Short mmCIF file of C-alpha atoms in Angstrom, two decimals:
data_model
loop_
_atom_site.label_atom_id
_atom_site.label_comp_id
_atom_site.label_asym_id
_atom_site.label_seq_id
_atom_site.Cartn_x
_atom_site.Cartn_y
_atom_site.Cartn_z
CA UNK A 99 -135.23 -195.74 177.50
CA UNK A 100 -135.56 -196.48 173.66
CA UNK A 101 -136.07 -200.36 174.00
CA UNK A 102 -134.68 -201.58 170.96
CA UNK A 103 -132.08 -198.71 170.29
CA UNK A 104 -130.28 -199.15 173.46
CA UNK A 105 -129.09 -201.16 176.23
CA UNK A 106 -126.52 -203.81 175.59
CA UNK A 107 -122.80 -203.20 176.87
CA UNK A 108 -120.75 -200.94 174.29
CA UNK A 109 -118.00 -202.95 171.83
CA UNK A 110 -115.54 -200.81 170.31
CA UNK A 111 -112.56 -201.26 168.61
CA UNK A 112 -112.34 -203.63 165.78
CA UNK A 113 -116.14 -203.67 165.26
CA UNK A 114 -115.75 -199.91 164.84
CA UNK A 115 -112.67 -200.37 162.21
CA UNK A 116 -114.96 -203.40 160.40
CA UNK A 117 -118.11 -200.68 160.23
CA UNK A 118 -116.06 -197.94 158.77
CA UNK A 119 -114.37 -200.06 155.83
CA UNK A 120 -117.72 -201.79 155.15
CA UNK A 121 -119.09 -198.01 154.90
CA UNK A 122 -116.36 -196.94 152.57
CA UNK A 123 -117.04 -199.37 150.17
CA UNK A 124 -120.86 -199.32 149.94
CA UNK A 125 -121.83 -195.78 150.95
CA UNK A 126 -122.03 -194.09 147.32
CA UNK A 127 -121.78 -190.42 148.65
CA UNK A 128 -119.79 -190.60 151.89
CA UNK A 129 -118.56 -187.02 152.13
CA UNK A 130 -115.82 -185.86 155.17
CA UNK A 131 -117.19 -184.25 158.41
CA UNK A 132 -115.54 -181.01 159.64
CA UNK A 133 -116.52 -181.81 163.59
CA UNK A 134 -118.78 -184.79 164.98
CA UNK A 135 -121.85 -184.66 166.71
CA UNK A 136 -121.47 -186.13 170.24
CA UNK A 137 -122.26 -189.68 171.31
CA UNK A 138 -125.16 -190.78 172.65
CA UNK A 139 -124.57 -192.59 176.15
CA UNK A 140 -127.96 -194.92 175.40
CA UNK A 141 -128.17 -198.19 177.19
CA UNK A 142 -128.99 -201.02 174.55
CA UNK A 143 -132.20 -201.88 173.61
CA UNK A 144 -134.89 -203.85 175.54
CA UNK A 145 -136.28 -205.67 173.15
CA UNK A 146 -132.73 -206.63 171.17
CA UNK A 147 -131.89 -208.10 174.26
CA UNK A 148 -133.29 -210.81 173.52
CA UNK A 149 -131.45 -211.58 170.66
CA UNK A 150 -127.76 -211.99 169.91
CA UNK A 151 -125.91 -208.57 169.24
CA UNK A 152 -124.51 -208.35 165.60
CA UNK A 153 -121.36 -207.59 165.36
CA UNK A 154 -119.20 -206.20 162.12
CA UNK A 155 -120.48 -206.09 158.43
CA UNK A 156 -123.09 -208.11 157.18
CA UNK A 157 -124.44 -208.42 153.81
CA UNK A 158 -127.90 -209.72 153.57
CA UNK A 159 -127.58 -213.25 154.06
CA UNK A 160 -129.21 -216.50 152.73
CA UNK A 161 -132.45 -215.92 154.26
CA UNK A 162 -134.69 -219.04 155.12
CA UNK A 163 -137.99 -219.39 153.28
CA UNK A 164 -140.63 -216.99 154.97
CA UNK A 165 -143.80 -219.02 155.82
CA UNK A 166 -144.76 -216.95 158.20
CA UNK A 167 -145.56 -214.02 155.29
CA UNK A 168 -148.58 -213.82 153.98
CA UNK A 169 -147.95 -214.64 149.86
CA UNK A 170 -150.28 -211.71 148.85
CA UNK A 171 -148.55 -209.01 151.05
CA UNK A 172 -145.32 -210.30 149.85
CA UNK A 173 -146.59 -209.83 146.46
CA UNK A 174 -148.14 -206.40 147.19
CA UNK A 175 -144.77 -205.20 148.65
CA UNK A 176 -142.94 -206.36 145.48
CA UNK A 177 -145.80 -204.66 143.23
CA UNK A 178 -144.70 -201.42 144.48
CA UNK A 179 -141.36 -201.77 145.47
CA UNK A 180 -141.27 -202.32 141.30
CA UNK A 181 -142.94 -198.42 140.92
CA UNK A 182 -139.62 -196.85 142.59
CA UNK A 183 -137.39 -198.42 139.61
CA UNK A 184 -137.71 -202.05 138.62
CA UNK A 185 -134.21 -201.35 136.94
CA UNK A 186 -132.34 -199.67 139.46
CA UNK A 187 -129.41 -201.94 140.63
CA UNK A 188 -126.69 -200.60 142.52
CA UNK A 189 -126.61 -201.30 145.89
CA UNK A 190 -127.49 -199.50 149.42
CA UNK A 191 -125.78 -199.45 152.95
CA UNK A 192 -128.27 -199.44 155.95
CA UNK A 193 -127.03 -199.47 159.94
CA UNK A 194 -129.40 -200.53 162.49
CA UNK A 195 -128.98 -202.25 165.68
CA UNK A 196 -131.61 -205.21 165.38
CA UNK A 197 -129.40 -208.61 165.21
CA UNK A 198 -131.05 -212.39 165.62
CA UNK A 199 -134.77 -212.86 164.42
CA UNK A 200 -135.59 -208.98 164.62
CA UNK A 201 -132.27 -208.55 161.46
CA UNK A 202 -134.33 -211.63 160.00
CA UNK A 203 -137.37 -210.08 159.99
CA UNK A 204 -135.89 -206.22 158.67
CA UNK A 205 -134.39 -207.88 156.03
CA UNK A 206 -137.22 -210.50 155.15
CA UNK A 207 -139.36 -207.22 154.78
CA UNK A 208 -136.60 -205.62 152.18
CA UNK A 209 -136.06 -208.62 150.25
CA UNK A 210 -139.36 -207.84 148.21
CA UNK A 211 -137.50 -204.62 147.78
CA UNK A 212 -134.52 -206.07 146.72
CA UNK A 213 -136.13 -208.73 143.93
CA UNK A 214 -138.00 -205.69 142.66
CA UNK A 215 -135.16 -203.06 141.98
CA UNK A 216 -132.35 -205.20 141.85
CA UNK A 217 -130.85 -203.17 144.56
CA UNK A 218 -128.44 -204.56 146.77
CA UNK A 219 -129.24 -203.62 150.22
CA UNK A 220 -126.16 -204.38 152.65
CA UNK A 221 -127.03 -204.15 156.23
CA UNK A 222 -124.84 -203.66 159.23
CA UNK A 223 -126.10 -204.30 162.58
CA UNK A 224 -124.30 -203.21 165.67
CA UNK A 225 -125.09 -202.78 169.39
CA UNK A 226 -122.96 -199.61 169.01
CA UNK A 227 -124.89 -197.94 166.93
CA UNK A 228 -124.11 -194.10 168.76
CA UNK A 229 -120.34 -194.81 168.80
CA UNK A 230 -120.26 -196.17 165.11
CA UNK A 231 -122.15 -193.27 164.49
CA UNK A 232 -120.10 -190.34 165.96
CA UNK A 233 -116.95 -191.90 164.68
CA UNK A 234 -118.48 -191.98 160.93
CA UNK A 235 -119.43 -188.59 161.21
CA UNK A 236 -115.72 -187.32 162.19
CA UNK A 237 -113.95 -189.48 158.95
CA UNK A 238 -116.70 -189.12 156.70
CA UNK A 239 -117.68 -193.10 156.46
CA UNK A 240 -121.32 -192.52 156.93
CA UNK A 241 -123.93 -195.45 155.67
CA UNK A 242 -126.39 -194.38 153.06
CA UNK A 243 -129.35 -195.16 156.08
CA UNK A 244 -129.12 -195.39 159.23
CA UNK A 245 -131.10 -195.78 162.50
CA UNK A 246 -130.88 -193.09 164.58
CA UNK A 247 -130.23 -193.47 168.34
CA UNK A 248 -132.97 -191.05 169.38
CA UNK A 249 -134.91 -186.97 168.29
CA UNK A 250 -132.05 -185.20 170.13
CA UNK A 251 -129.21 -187.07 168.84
CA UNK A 252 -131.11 -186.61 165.14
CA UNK A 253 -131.45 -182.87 165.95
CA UNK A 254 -127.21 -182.60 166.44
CA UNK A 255 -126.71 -184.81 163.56
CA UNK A 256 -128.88 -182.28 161.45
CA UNK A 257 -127.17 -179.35 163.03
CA UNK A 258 -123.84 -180.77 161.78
CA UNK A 259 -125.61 -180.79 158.08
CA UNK A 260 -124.84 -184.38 157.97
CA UNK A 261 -128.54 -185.99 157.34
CA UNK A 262 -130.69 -185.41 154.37
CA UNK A 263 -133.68 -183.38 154.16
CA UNK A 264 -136.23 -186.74 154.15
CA UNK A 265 -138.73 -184.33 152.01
CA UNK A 266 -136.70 -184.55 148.74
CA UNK A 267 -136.18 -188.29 149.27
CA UNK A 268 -140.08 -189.44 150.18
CA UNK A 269 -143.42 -188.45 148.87
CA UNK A 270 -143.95 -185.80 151.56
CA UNK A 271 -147.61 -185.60 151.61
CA UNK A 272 -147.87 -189.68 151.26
CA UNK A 273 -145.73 -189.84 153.85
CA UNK A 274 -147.93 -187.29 156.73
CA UNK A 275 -150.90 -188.38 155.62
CA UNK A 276 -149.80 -191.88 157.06
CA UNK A 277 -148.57 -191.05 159.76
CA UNK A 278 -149.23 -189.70 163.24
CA UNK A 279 -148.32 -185.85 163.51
CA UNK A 280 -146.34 -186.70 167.04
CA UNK A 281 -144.17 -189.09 164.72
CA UNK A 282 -143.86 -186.34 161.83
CA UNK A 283 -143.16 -183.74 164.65
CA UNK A 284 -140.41 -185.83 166.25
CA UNK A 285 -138.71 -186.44 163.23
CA UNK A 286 -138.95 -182.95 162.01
CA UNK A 287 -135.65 -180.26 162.86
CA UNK A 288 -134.91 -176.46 161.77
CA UNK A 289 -138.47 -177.00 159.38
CA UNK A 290 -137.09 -180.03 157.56
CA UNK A 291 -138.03 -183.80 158.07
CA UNK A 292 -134.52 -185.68 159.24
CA UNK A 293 -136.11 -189.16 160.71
CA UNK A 294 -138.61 -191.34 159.68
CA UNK A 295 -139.62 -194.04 162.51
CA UNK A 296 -140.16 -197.67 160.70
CA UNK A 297 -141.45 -198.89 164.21
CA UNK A 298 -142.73 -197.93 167.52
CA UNK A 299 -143.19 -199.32 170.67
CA UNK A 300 -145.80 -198.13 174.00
CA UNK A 301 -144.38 -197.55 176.84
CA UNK A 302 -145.80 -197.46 180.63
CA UNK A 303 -148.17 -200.61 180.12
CA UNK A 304 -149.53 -202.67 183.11
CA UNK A 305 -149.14 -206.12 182.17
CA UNK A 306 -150.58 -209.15 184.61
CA UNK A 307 -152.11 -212.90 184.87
CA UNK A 308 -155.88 -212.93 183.50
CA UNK A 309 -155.84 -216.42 185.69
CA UNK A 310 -155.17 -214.32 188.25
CA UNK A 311 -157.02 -210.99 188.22
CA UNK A 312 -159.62 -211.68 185.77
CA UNK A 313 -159.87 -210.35 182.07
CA UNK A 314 -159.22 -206.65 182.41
CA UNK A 315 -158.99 -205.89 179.22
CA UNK A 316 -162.92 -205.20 178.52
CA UNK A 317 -163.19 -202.46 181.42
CA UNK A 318 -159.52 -201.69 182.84
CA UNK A 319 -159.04 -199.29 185.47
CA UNK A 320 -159.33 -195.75 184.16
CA UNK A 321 -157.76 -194.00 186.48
CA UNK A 322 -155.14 -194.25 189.23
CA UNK A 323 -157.57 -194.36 191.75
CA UNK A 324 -159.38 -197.29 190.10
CA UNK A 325 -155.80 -199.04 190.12
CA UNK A 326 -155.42 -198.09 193.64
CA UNK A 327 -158.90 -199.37 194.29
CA UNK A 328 -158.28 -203.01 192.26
CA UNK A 329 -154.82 -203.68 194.01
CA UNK A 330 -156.54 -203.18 197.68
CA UNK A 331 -159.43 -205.73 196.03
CA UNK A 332 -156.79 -208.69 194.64
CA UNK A 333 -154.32 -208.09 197.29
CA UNK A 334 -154.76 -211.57 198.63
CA UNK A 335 -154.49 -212.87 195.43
CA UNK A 336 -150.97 -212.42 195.53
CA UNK A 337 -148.38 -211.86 197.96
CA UNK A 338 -147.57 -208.31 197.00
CA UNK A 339 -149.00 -205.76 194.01
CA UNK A 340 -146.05 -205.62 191.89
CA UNK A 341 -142.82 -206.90 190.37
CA UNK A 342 -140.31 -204.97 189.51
CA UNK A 343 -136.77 -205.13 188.74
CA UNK A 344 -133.83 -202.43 187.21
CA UNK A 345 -130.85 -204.45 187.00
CA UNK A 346 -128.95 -204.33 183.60
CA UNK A 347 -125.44 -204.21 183.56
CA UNK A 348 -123.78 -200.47 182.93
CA UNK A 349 -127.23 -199.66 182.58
CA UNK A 350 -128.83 -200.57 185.43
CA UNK A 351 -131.64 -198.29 186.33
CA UNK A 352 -133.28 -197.59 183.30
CA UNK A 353 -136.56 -199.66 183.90
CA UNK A 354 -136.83 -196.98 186.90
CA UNK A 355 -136.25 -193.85 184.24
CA UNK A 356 -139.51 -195.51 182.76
CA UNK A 357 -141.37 -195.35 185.78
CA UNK A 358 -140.61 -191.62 186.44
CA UNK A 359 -141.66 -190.77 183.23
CA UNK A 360 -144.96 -192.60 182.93
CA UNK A 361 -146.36 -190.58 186.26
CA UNK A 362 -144.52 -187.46 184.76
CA UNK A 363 -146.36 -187.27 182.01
CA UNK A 364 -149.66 -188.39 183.34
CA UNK A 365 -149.45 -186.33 186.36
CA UNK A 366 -147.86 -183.06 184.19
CA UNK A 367 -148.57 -183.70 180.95
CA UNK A 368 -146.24 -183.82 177.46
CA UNK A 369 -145.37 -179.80 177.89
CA UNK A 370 -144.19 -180.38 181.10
CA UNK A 371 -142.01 -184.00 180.09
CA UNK A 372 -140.46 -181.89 177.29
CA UNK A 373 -139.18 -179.01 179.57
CA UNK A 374 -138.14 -181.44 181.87
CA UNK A 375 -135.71 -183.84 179.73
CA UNK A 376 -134.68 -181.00 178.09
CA UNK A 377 -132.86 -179.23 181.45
CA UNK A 378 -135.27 -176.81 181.60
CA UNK A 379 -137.06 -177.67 184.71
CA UNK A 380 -135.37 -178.90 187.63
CA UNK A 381 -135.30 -182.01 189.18
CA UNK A 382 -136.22 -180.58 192.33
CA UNK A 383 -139.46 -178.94 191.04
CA UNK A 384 -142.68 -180.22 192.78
CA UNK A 385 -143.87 -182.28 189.64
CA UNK A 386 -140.92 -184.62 189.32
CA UNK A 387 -140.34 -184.84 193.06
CA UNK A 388 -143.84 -185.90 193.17
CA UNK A 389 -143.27 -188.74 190.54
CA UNK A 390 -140.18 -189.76 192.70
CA UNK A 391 -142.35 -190.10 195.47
CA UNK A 392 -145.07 -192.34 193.09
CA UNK A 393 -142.04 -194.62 192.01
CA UNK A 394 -141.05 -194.74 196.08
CA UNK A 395 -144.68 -196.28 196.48
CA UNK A 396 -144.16 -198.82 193.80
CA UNK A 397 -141.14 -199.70 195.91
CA UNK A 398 -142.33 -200.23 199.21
CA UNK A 399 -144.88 -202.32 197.55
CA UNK A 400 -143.06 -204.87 195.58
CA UNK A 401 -142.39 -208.31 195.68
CA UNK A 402 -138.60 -208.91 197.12
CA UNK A 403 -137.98 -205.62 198.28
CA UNK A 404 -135.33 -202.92 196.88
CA UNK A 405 -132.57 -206.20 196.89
CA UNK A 406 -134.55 -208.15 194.23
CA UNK A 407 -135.06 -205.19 192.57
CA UNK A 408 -131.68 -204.05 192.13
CA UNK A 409 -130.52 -207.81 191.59
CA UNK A 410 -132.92 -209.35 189.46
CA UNK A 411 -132.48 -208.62 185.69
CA UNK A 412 -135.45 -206.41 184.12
CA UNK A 413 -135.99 -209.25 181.76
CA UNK A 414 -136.93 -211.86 184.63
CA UNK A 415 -138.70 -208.82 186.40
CA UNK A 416 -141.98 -209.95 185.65
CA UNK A 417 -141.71 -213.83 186.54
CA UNK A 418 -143.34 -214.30 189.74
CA UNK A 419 -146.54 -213.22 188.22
CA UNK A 420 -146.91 -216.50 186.74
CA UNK A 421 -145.30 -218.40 190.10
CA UNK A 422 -147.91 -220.44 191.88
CA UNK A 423 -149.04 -219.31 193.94
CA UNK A 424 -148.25 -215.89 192.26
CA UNK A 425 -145.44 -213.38 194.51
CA UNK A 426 -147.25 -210.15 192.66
CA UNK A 427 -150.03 -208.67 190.35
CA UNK A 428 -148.76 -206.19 188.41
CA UNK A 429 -145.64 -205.52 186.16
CA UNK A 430 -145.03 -201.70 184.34
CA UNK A 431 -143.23 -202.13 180.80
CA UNK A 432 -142.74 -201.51 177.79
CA UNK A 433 -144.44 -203.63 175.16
CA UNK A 434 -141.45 -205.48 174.15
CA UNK A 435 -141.52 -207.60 177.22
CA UNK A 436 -143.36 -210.13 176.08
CA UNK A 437 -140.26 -211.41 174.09
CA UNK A 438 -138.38 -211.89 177.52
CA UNK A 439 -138.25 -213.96 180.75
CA UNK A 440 -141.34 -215.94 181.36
CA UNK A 441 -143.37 -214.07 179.23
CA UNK A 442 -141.37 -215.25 176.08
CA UNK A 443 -143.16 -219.02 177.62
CA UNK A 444 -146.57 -217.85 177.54
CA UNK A 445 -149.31 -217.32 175.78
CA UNK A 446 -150.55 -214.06 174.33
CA UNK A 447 -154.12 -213.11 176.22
CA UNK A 448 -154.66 -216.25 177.57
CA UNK A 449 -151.48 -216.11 180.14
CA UNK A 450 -150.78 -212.72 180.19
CA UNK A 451 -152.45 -209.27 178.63
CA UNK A 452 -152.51 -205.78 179.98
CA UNK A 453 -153.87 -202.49 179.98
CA UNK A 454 -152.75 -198.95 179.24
CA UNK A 455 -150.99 -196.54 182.09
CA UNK A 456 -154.22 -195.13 183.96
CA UNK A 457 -155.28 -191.73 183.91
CA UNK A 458 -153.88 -189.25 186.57
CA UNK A 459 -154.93 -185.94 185.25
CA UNK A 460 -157.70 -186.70 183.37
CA UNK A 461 -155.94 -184.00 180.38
CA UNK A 462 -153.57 -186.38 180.03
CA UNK A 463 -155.36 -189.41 179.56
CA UNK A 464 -154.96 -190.11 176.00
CA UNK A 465 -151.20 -188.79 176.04
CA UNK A 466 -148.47 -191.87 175.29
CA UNK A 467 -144.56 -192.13 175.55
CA UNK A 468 -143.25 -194.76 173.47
CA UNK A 469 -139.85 -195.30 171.96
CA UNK A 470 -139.13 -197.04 168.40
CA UNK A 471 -136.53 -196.96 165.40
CA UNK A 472 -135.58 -193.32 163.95
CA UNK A 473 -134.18 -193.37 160.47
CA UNK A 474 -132.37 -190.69 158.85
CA UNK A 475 -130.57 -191.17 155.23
CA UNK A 476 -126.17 -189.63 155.55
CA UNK A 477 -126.23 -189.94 151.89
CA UNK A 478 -128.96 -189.22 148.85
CA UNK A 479 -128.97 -191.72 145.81
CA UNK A 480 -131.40 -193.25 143.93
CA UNK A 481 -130.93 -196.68 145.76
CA UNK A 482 -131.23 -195.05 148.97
CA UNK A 483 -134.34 -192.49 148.19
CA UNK A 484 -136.43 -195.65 146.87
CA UNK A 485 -135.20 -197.65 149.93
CA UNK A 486 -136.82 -195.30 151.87
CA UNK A 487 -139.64 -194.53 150.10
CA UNK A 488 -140.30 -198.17 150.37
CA UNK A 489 -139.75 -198.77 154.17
CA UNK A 490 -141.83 -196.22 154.85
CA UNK A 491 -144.75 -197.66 152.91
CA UNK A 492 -148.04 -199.44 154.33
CA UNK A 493 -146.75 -202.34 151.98
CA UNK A 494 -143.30 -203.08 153.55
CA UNK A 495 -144.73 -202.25 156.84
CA UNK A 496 -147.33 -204.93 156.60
CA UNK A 497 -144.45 -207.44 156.31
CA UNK A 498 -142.42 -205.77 159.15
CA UNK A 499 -145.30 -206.34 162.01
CA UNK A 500 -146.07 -210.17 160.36
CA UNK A 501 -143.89 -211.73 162.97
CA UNK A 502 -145.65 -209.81 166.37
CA UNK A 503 -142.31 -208.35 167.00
CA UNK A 504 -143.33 -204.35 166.13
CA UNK A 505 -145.67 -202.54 166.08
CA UNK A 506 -146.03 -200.21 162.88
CA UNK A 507 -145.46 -196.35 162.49
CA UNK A 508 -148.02 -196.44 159.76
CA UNK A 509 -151.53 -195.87 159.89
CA UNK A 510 -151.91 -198.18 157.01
CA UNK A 511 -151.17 -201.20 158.81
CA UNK A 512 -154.09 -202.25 160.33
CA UNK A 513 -153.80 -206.26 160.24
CA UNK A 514 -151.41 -207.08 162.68
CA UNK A 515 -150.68 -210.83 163.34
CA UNK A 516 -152.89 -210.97 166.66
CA UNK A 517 -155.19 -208.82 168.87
CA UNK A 518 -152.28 -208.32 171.64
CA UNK A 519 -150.24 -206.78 169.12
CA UNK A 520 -153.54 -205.13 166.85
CA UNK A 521 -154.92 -203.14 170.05
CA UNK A 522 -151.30 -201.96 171.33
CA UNK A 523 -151.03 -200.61 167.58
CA UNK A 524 -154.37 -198.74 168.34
CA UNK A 525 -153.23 -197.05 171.37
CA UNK A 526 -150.63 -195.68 169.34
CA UNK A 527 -152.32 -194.60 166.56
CA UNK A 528 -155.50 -193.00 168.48
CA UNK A 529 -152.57 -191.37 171.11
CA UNK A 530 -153.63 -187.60 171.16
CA UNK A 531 -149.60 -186.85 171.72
CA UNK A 532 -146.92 -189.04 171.53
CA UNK A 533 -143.58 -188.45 173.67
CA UNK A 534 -140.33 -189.99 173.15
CA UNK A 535 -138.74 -191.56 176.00
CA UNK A 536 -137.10 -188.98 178.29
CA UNK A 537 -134.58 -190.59 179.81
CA UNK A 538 -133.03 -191.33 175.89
CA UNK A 539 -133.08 -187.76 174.96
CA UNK A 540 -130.94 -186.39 177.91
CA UNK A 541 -127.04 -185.65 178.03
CA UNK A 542 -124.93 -188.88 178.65
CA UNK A 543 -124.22 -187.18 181.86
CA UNK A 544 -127.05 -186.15 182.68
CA UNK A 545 -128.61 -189.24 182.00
CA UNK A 546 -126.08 -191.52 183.76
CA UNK A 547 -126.85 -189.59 187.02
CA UNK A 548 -130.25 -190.08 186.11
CA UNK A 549 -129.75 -194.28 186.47
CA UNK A 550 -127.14 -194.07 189.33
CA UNK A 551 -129.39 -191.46 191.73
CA UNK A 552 -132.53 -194.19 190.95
CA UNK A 553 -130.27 -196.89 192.34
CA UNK A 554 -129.41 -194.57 195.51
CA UNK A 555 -133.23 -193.89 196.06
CA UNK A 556 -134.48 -197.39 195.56
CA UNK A 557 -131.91 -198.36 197.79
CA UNK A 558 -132.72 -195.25 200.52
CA UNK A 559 -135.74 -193.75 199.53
CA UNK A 560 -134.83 -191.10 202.51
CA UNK A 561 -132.24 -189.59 200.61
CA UNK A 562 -134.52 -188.51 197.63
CA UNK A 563 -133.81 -184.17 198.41
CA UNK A 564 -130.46 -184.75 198.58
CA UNK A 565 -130.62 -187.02 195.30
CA UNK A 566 -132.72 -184.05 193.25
CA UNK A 567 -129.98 -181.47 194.74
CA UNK A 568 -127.58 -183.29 192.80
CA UNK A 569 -129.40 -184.61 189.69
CA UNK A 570 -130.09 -180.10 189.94
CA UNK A 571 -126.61 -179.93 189.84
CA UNK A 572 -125.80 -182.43 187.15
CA UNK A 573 -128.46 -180.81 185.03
CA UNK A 574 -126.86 -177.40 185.33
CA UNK A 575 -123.31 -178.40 184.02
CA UNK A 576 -124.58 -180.66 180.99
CA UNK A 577 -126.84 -178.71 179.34
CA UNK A 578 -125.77 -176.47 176.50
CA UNK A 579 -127.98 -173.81 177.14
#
């Protein structure tokens, strides 16, 4: 699932009615929709979990001093952020659904932007960023930016003519040149660029105790085999091989959607992961059963047994690695975990570090899924194509990834604030494809069957035909085809 985009509980109501005047008064083009696009049903994100959801409209506040900025990117940032119109004034409306430190740190990075061009940018952030979204779309109250909740919702929105054509808004070839093709490709619909991603996050990483296991980062295991090979090595180092956890309120189950995918698409391969979010191979087929089967191993051999893991928050799923003496080896997530549970208390290399998801076809090997922050422009104004232009850029970028808590869609950024953070941005960059989370880009329905069927196999792992009969079934009915 798209860890910052998604998971969180949905708030309606009032927040919607607060979003939709705010938009009304700062969008400078909203224009009336003739249908809306549907909702995404996307759990909140992982990594805004650990911060408190913003709620209602929010101008950019009185922002604390930023010591934590380097003076000469700050200065470089404002440098060009001064070549898109040092004159410009007016103001901008952006949506996203970072609140806490990560809407600190978005708008620390525009703030250059905003002492530059005199542009006001006024920034929304809301957990219900789908919702918001669809309802805009049907009255017409649309921000000038927004964050997207994921390539197939971007793709309806598109469909429905409602975002911009990115090409007329950015320097085009600036823009490719800097970033990776499977980012440009994602964000690309009917031959026209509709989402930009300002951050990314890996996905399927092994994370564990160097105390425990030794430094693996020099020489990790390879392949699956290798991994197979190293947990049969350190299994008395701890009591069992991995920690693992799925509970999150209405969305409990996700972590598990994660799980599939990784041995999906290093079993299969990215061809294979696309046909299979997007309905058009079945559930039952012998290449997702299999990965069923991989996820049913990672099961049987984890520390508490299915009750922990359908009990235990994902955020706290890791913990017992760093229990003494430690209850497991091994955790699989995303790279935002290290802002969560235990990990949040530790140390960067010297507590924890980890390696990327080992190679099961070797064809595959260099293949990544990842998730991150899809922007699209509703409305086309001088405030909003120089906003863009600008977030885009290695320069405000540079300023985005200062704090360790993204990782940067742009090449250009190549000094990240520490070597956790600079060789997770290399995997990403060096990733021969690039695959957005599966599990994000599915039907609502189809994707809540998705979390409630994990549940009933982690639970019964007996069950699992009569589980891909139905999730067959599901598919068939929610896919427009």
């Amino acid at each position: 699932m798209n860890d910052r985009s998604t998971f969180g509980f949905k708030r309606a109501g009032a927040l919607l009615a607060t979003v939709g005047l705010v938009f009304a008064a700062c969008s400078s083009a909203a224009t009336a929709a003739p249908s809306a696009a549907p909702a995404a049903s996307t759990p909140a994100s992982s990594a805004a979990a650990s911060a408190p959801a913003a709620s209602g409209a929010a101008s950019s506040p009185t922002l604390p001093p930023l010591p934590s900025l380097d003076p000469a990117a700050v200065a470089a940032a404002k440098t060009y952020a001064a070549t898109l119109g040092a004159n410009l004034g007016g103001s901008v409306s952006v949506l996203a659904v970072w609140g806490g430190t990560e809407q600190e740190q978005f708008l620390n990075m525009v703030k250059p932007f905003e002492d530059a061009t005199g542009v006001t940018v006024n920034y929304t952030g809301t957990r219900d960023e789908p919702a918001v979204l669809t309802t805009g779309i049907a009255s017409g109250q649309l921000p000038d930016i927004a964050g997207l909740p994921g390539p197939a919702q971007m793709i309806q929105y598109a469909a429905a003519g409602k975002l911009q054509d990115l090409s007329t808004m950015l320097d085009l070839p600036s823009y490719t040149s800097q970033t990776p093709a499977a980012l440009v490709q994602l964000g690309t619909t009917g031959g026209k660029l509709s989402g930009v991603f300002l951050d990314v996050s890996a996905k399927g990483q092994i994370w564990y105790d160097p105390t425990v296991t030794g430094d693996l980062s020099a020489s990790p295991p390879a392949t699956w085999t290798d991994f197979t090979t190293l947990m049969t090595t350190d299994k008395a180092k701890a009591a069992t091989p991995w920690c693992f956890s799925v509970e999150s309120g209405a969305a409990s189950g996700w972590p598990a959607t994660d799980v599939i995918e990784s041995f999906v698409l290093h079993n299969s391969g990215p061809d294979y992961y696309n046909s299979w979010w997007a309905g058009k191979t079945k559930w039952s087929d012998a290449g997702i059963k299999t990965a069923f089967q991989d996820l049913g191993q990672m099961v049987a051999g984890s520390y508490g047994g299915s009750a922990r893991i359908l009990t235990t928050n994902f955020a706290n799923a890791g913990d017992p690695i760093f229990a003494s003496p430690p209850n497991c080896l091994f955790l699989h997530q995303a790279s935002f975990i290290t802002g969560l549970g235990a990990f949040a208390t530790k140390t960067r290399l010297t507590d924890y570090n980890f390696f990327p998801f080992p190679s099961i076809n070797p064809q595959y090997a260099s293949a990544v899924e990842g998730a991150g922050d899809l922007f699209g422009a509703f409305n086309n104004t001088p405030q909003s194509a120089a906003l863009m232009k600008y977030l885009v850029s290695s320069q405000a970028q540079q300023l985005f990834v200062a704090d360790g808590e993204f990782l940067s869609a742009n090449k250009g950024v190549a000094n990240y604030p520490n070597p956790m953070n600079q060789r997770q941005g290399q995997i990403l960059s060096g990733a021969t494809s690039f695959v957005f989370d599966a599990s994000d880009q599915m039907p609502a329905p189809m994707q809540t069957a998705f979390y409630q069927d994990l549940l009933k196999y982690i639970q019964d792992p007996t069950q699992l035909d009569t589980l891909l009969a139905h999730l067959d079934s599901v598919q068939a009915s929610s896919y427009t085809q």
